XYZ file of C-alpha atoms in Angstrom:
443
model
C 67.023 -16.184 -20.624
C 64.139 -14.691 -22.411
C 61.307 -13.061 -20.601
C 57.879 -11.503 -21.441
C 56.607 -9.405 -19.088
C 52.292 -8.712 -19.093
C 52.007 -5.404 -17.070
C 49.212 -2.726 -17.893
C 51.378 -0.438 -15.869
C 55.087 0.472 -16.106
C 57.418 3.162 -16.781
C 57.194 6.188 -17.231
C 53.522 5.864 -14.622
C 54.299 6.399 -11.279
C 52.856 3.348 -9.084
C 54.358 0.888 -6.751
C 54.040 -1.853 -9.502
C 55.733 0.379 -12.458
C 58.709 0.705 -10.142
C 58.652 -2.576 -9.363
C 58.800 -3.822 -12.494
C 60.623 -1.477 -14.594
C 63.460 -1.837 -11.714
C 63.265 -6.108 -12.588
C 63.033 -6.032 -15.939
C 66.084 -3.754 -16.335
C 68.161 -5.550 -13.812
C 67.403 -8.474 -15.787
C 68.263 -7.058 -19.050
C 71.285 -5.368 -17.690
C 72.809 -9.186 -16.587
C 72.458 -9.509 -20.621
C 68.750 -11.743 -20.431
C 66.540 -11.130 -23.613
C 63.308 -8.830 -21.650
C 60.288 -7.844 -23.497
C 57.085 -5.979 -22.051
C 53.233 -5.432 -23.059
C 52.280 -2.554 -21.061
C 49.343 -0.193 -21.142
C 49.400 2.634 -24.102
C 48.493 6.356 -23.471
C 48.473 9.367 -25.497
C 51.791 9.865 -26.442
C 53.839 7.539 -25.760
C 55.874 5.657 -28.518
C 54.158 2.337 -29.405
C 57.788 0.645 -29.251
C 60.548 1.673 -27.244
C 63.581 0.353 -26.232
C 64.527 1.434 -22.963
C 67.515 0.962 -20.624
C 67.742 -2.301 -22.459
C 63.837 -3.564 -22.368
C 61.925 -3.607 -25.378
C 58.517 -1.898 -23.941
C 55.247 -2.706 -26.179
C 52.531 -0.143 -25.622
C 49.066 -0.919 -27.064
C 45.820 0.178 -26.113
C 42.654 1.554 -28.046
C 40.548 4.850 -27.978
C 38.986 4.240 -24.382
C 42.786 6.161 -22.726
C 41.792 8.669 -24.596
C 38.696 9.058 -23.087
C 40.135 8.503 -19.406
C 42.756 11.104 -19.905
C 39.928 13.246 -20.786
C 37.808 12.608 -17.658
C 40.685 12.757 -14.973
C 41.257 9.218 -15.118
C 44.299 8.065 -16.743
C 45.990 5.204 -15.462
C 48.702 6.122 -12.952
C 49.898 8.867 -15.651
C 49.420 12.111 -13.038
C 50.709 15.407 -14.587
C 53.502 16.169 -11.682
C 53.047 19.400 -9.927
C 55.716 22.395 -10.454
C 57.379 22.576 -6.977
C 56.398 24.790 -4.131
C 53.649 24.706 -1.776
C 50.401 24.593 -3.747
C 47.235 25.110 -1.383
C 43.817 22.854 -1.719
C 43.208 20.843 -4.905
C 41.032 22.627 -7.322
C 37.512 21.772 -7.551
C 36.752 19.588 -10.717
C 34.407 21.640 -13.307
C 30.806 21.134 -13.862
C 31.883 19.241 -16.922
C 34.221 17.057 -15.459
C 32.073 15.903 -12.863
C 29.173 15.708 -14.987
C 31.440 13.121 -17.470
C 32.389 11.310 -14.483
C 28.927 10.672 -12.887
C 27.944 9.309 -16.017
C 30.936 7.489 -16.301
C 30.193 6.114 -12.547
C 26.369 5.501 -13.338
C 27.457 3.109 -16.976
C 30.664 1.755 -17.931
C 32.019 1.777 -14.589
C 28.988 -0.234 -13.707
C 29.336 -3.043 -16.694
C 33.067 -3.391 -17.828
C 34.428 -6.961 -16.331
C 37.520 -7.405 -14.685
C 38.336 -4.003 -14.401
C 39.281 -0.620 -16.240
C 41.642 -1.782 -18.273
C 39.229 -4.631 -19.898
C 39.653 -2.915 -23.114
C 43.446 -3.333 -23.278
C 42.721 -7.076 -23.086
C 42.196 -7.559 -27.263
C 45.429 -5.917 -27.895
C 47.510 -7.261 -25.354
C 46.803 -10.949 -26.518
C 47.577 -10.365 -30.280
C 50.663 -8.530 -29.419
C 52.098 -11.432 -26.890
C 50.384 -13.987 -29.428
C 52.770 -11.943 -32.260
C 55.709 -12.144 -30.264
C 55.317 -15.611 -28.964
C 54.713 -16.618 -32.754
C 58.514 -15.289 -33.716
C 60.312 -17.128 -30.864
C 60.533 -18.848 -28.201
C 60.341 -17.501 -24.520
C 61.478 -19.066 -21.450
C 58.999 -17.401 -19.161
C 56.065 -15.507 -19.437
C 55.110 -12.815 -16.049
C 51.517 -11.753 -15.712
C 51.315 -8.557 -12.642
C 48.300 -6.976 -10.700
C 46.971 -4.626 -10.253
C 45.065 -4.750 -12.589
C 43.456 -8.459 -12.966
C 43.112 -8.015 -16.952
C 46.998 -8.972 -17.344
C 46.559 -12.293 -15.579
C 43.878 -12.892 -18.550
C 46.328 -12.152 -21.066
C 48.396 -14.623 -19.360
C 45.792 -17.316 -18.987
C 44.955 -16.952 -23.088
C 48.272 -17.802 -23.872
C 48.909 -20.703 -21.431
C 45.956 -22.291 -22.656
C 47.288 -21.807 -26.485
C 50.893 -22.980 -25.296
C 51.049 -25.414 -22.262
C 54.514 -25.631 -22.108
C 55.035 -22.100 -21.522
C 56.053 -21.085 -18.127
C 54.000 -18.579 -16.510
C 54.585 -16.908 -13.547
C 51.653 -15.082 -11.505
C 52.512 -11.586 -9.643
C 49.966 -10.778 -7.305
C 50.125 -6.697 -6.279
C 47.008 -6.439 -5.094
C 43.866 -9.201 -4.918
C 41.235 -9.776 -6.920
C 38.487 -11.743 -5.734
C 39.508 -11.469 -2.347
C 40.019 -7.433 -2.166
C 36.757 -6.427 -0.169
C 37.753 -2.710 0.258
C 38.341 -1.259 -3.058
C 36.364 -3.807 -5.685
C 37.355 -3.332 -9.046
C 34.086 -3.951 -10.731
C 30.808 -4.229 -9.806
C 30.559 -7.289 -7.245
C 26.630 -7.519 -7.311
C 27.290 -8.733 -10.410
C 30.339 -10.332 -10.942
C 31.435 -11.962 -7.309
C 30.954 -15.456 -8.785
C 33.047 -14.932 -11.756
C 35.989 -12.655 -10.259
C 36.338 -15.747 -8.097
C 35.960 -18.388 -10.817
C 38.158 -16.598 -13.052
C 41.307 -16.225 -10.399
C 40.584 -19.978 -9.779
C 41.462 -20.480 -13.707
C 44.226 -18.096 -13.116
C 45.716 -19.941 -10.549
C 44.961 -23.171 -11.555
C 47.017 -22.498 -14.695
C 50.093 -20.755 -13.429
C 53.191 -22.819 -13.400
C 53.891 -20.548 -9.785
C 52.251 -17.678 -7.918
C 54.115 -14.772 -6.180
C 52.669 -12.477 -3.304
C 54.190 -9.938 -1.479
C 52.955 -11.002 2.521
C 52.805 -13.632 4.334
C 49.064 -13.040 5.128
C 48.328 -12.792 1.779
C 49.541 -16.376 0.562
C 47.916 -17.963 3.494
C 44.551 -16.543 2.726
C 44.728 -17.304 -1.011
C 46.102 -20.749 -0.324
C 42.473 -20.921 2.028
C 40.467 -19.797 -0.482
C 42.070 -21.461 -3.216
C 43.754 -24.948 -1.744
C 44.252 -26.671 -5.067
C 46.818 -24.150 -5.825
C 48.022 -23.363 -2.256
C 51.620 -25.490 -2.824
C 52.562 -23.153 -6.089
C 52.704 -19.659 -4.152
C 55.213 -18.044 -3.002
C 56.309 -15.083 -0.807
C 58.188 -12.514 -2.634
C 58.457 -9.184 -0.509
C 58.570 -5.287 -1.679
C 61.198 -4.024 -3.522
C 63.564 -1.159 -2.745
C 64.068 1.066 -6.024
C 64.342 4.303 -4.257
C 66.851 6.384 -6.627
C 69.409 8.638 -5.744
C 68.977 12.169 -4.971
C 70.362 14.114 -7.507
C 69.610 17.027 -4.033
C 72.157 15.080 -2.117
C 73.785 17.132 1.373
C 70.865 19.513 0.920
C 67.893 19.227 2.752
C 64.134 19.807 1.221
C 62.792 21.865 4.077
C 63.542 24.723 5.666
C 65.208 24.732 9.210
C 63.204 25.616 12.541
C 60.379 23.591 12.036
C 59.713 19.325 12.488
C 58.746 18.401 8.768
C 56.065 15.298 8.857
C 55.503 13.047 5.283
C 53.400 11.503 3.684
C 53.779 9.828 0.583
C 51.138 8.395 -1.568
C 47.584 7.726 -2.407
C 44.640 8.210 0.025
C 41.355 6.036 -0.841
C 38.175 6.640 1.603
C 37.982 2.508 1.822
C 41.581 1.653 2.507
C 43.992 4.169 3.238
C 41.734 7.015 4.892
C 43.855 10.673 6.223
C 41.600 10.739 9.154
C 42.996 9.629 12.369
C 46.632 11.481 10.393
C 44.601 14.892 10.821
C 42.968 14.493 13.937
C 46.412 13.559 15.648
C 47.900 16.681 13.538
C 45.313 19.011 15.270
C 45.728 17.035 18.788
C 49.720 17.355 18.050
C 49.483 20.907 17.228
C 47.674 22.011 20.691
C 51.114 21.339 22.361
C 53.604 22.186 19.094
C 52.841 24.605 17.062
C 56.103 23.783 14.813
C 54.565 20.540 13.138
C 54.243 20.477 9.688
C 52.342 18.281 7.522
C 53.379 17.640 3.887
C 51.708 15.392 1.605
C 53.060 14.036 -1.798
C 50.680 12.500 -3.856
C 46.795 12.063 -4.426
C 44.187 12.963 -2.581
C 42.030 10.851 -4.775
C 38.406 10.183 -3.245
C 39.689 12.305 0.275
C 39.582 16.073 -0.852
C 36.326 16.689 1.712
C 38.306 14.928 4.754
C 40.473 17.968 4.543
C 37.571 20.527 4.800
C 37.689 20.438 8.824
C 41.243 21.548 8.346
C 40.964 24.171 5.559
C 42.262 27.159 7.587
C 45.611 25.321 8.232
C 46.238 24.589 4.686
C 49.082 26.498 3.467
C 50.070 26.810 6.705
C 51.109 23.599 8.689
C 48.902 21.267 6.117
C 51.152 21.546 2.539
C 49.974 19.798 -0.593
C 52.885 18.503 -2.956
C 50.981 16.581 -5.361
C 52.772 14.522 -7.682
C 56.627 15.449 -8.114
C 59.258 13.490 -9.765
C 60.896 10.188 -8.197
C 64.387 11.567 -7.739
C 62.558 14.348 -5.350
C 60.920 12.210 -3.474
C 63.784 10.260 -2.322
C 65.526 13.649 -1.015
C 61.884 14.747 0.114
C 62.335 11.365 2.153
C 65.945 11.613 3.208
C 64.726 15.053 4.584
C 61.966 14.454 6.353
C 61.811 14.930 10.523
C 59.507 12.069 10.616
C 58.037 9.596 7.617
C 54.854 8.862 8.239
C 52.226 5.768 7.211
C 48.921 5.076 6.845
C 48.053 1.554 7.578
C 46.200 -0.273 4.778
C 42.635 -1.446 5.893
C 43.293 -4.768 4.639
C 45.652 -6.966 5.519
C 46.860 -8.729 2.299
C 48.959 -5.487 1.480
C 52.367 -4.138 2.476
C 52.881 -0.492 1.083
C 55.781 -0.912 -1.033
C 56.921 2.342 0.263
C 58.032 1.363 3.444
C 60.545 -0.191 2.236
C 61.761 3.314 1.156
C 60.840 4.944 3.911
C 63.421 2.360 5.805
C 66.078 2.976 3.360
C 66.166 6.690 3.703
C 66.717 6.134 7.620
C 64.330 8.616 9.180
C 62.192 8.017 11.540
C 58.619 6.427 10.768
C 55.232 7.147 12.517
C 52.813 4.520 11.468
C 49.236 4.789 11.907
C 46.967 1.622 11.667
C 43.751 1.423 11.299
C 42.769 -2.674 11.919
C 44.885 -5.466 14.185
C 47.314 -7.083 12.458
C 48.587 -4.322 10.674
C 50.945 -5.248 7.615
C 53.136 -2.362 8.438
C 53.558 -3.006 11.819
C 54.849 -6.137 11.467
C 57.196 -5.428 8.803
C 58.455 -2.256 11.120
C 59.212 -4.315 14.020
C 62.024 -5.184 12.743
C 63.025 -1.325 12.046
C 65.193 0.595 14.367
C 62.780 3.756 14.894
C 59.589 3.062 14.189
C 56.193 4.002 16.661
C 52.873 2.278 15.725
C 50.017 3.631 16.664
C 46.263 2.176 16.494
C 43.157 4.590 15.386
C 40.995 6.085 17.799
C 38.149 8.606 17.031
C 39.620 10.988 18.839
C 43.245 10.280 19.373
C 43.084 9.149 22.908
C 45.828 10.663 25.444
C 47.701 8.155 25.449
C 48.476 7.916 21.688
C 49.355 12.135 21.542
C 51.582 11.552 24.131
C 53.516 8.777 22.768
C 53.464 10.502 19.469
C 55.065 14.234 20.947
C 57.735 12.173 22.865
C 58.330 10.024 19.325
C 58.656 13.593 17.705
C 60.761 14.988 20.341
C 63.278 12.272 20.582
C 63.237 9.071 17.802
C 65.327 6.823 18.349
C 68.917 6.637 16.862
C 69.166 4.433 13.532
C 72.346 2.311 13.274
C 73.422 2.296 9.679
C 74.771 -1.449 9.820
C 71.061 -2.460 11.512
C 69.416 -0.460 8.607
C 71.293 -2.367 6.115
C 70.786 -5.266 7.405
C 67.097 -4.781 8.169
C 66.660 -3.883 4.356
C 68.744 -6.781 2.945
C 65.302 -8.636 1.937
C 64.450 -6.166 -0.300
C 67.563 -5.658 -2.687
C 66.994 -6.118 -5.977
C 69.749 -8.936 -6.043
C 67.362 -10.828 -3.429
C 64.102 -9.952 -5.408
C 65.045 -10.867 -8.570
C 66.860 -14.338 -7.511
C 63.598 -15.111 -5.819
C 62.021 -14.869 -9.379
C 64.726 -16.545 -10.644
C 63.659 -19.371 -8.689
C 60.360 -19.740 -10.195
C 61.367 -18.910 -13.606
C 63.679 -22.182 -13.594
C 61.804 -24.735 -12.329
C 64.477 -27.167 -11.262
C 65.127 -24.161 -9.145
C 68.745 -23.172 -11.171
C 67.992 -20.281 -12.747
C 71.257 -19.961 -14.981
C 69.715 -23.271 -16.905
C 65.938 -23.136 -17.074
C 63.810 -25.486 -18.798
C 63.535 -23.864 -22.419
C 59.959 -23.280 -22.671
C 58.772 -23.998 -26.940
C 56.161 -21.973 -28.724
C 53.436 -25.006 -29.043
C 51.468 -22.710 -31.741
């Protein structure tokens, strides 16, 4: 089987989708199929690489170059030398001037999203490669959008070709976080997913929630998606039988990004500080971004360094004994609904204990930890109401136990034997996988 894989983002950046997809394609190439991938190019990297048995084609233009210099390169975070680092600096006067510009122009105009200059190259490279032989499937993946436009150039050149849609996050449909300017392009984001989707030989998603509402908003093309959940790609420790924190404290985690519209720290602090009246051993230590949520930390500035401990960005093999270690995991509900944090699946698999805090009913992450063995849900309230901080201390105090053969079980969805068969299935379209329908270059 031959596959080319459309994906702005992939390994080495460090995002759900990258290890997603780097995880597929070399489980695909490692069963001896034929994998190729256009991905997103940034200063430095090698323009062609083979690696772990994918051929990875990088192309780009100038504009990384000029996000790398204003903060903004894609998913490409410098990782942070280990310790305990106190607040994120301040950006400079320069830095924020070149970003308010930034904000006030481009950000303002470009259509579908940041990486709408990648589109040119992208096409002439899959257009080159399609040109010298034949594939069997082509995958388009989101976030961003501008892949599935790569995608939707070469169906229409080749309409034999089998594409296959990977939704990460919405487009059209993502209210929280747009990813260009809606006053001005709310008709077309949803005229050009209808094209998308209209075209695509199949459509994957990753809830349940999120297929039903596309297949509302989109019923000619509600019978061609498909629910294909997170992935677990959490890597051994190379810290195995040694734990990341030190003893005589209870060591809270968070892992991730924070956004102000979808994934806000603020009901996590305010239970910290309600927590901390009655335990003064709590610990809070956050790995990853603080993105557009550095000032909802300024309430709390005199317990950073102290019980509130900034990681940043450190590398994936840490994180998974950074998880294994951990007292108590803890999540922050997504505001929307059409999302599942790929990370829980993780978070199950290292078999702690997870504290997850929603924000809206019909929390994505609730429903997927109902299922889990120690999990404690708990809804957002401005400020934490009693009932909540008391739940939470006895959660703390006393998780419950985690059975390793229900933990398996729990996370058998999520294999990468189970993921990847379920993409088998739409590759080969008489549903046998071993055999699909050999797809010609019509060009």
């Amino acid at each position: 089987m031959k596959i080319l894989i459309i994906c702005t983002i992939y390994a080495p950046d460090r995002s759900p989708r990258a290890y997603r997809w780097t995880a597929l394609a070399e489980h695909w190439a490692a069963a001896g199929h034929h994998v190729e991938v256009i991905a997103g190019w940034k200063p430095g990297d090698p323009r062609r690489e083979p690696r772990n048995g994918v051929i990875v084609h990088r192309v780009g233009s100038f504009v990384e170059r000029l996000r790398a210099a204003l903060g903004r390169g894609s998913h490409r975070v410098a990782v942070a030398q280990e310790g305990v680092p106190s607040m994120p600096p301040e950006p400079g006067k320069l830095e924020r001037a070149a970003k308010a510009i930034y904000n006030a122009t481009l950000r303002q105009l470009f259509w579908p999203d940041y990486a709408f200059h990648w589109y040119p190259s992208a096409v002439r490279k899959a257009r080159a490669l399609l040109a010298s032989g034949a594939f069997d499937a082509v995958i388009s993946v989101s976030h961003p959008f501008t892949p599935h436009l790569v995608g939707l150039a070469l169906k229409r050149a080749h309409p034999t070709l089998r594409w296959i849609v990977d939704i990460g996050d919405p487009f059209s449909l993502l209210d929280e976080i747009p990813l260009n300017n809606r006053a001005l392009y709310k008709g077309l984001n949803r005229r050009a997913e209808a094209a998308v989707l209209r075209r695509a030989d199949a459509v994957a998603v990753t809830v349940e929630r999120c297929r039903a509402d596309y297949a509302a908003s989109f019923p000619e093309s509600a019978a061609k998606i498909a629910v294909i959940p997170p992935l677990l790609s959490l890597p051994e420790s190379t810290q195995a039988g040694t734990s990341y924190f030190s003893g005589g404290a209870i060591h809270l985690v968070s892992i991730g990004t924070f956004y102000r519209a979808l994934r806000h720290p603020g009901f996590l602090l305010a239970l910290l500080a309600a927590l901390r009246q009655r335990r003064v051993d709590l610990h809070l230590h956050i790995f990853g971004t603080l993105n557009d949520c550095a000032a909802c930390f300024e309430p709390y500035r005199a317990e950073i360094g102290r019980n509130i401990h900034f990681h940043g960005m450190v590398p994936r093999e840490t994180i998974a004994a950074v998880m294994r270690s951990a007292d108590i995991l803890v999540n922050i509900g997504n505001s929307t609904a059409h999302q599942l944090p790929s990370k829980l699946v993780e978070y199950a698999a290292a078999a702690r204990p997870i504290l997850n805090l929603a924000t809206r009913p019909g929390d994505s992450a609730a429903a997927f930890l109902a299922g889990y063995p120690s999990s404690l849900t708990l809804y957002a309230a401005d400020p934490p109401d009693e009932a909540s901080v008391t739940a939470a201390l006895a959660f703390i105090a006393k998780p419950p136990p985690i059975d390793q053969d229900a933990a398996r079980h729990f996370l058998s969805p999520y294999t990468i034997e189970r993921v990847s068969e379920a993409y088998n299935r739409l590759i080969g379209p008489t549903g046998d996988a071993a055999q699909p329908q050999r797809m010609r270059n019509a060009g």
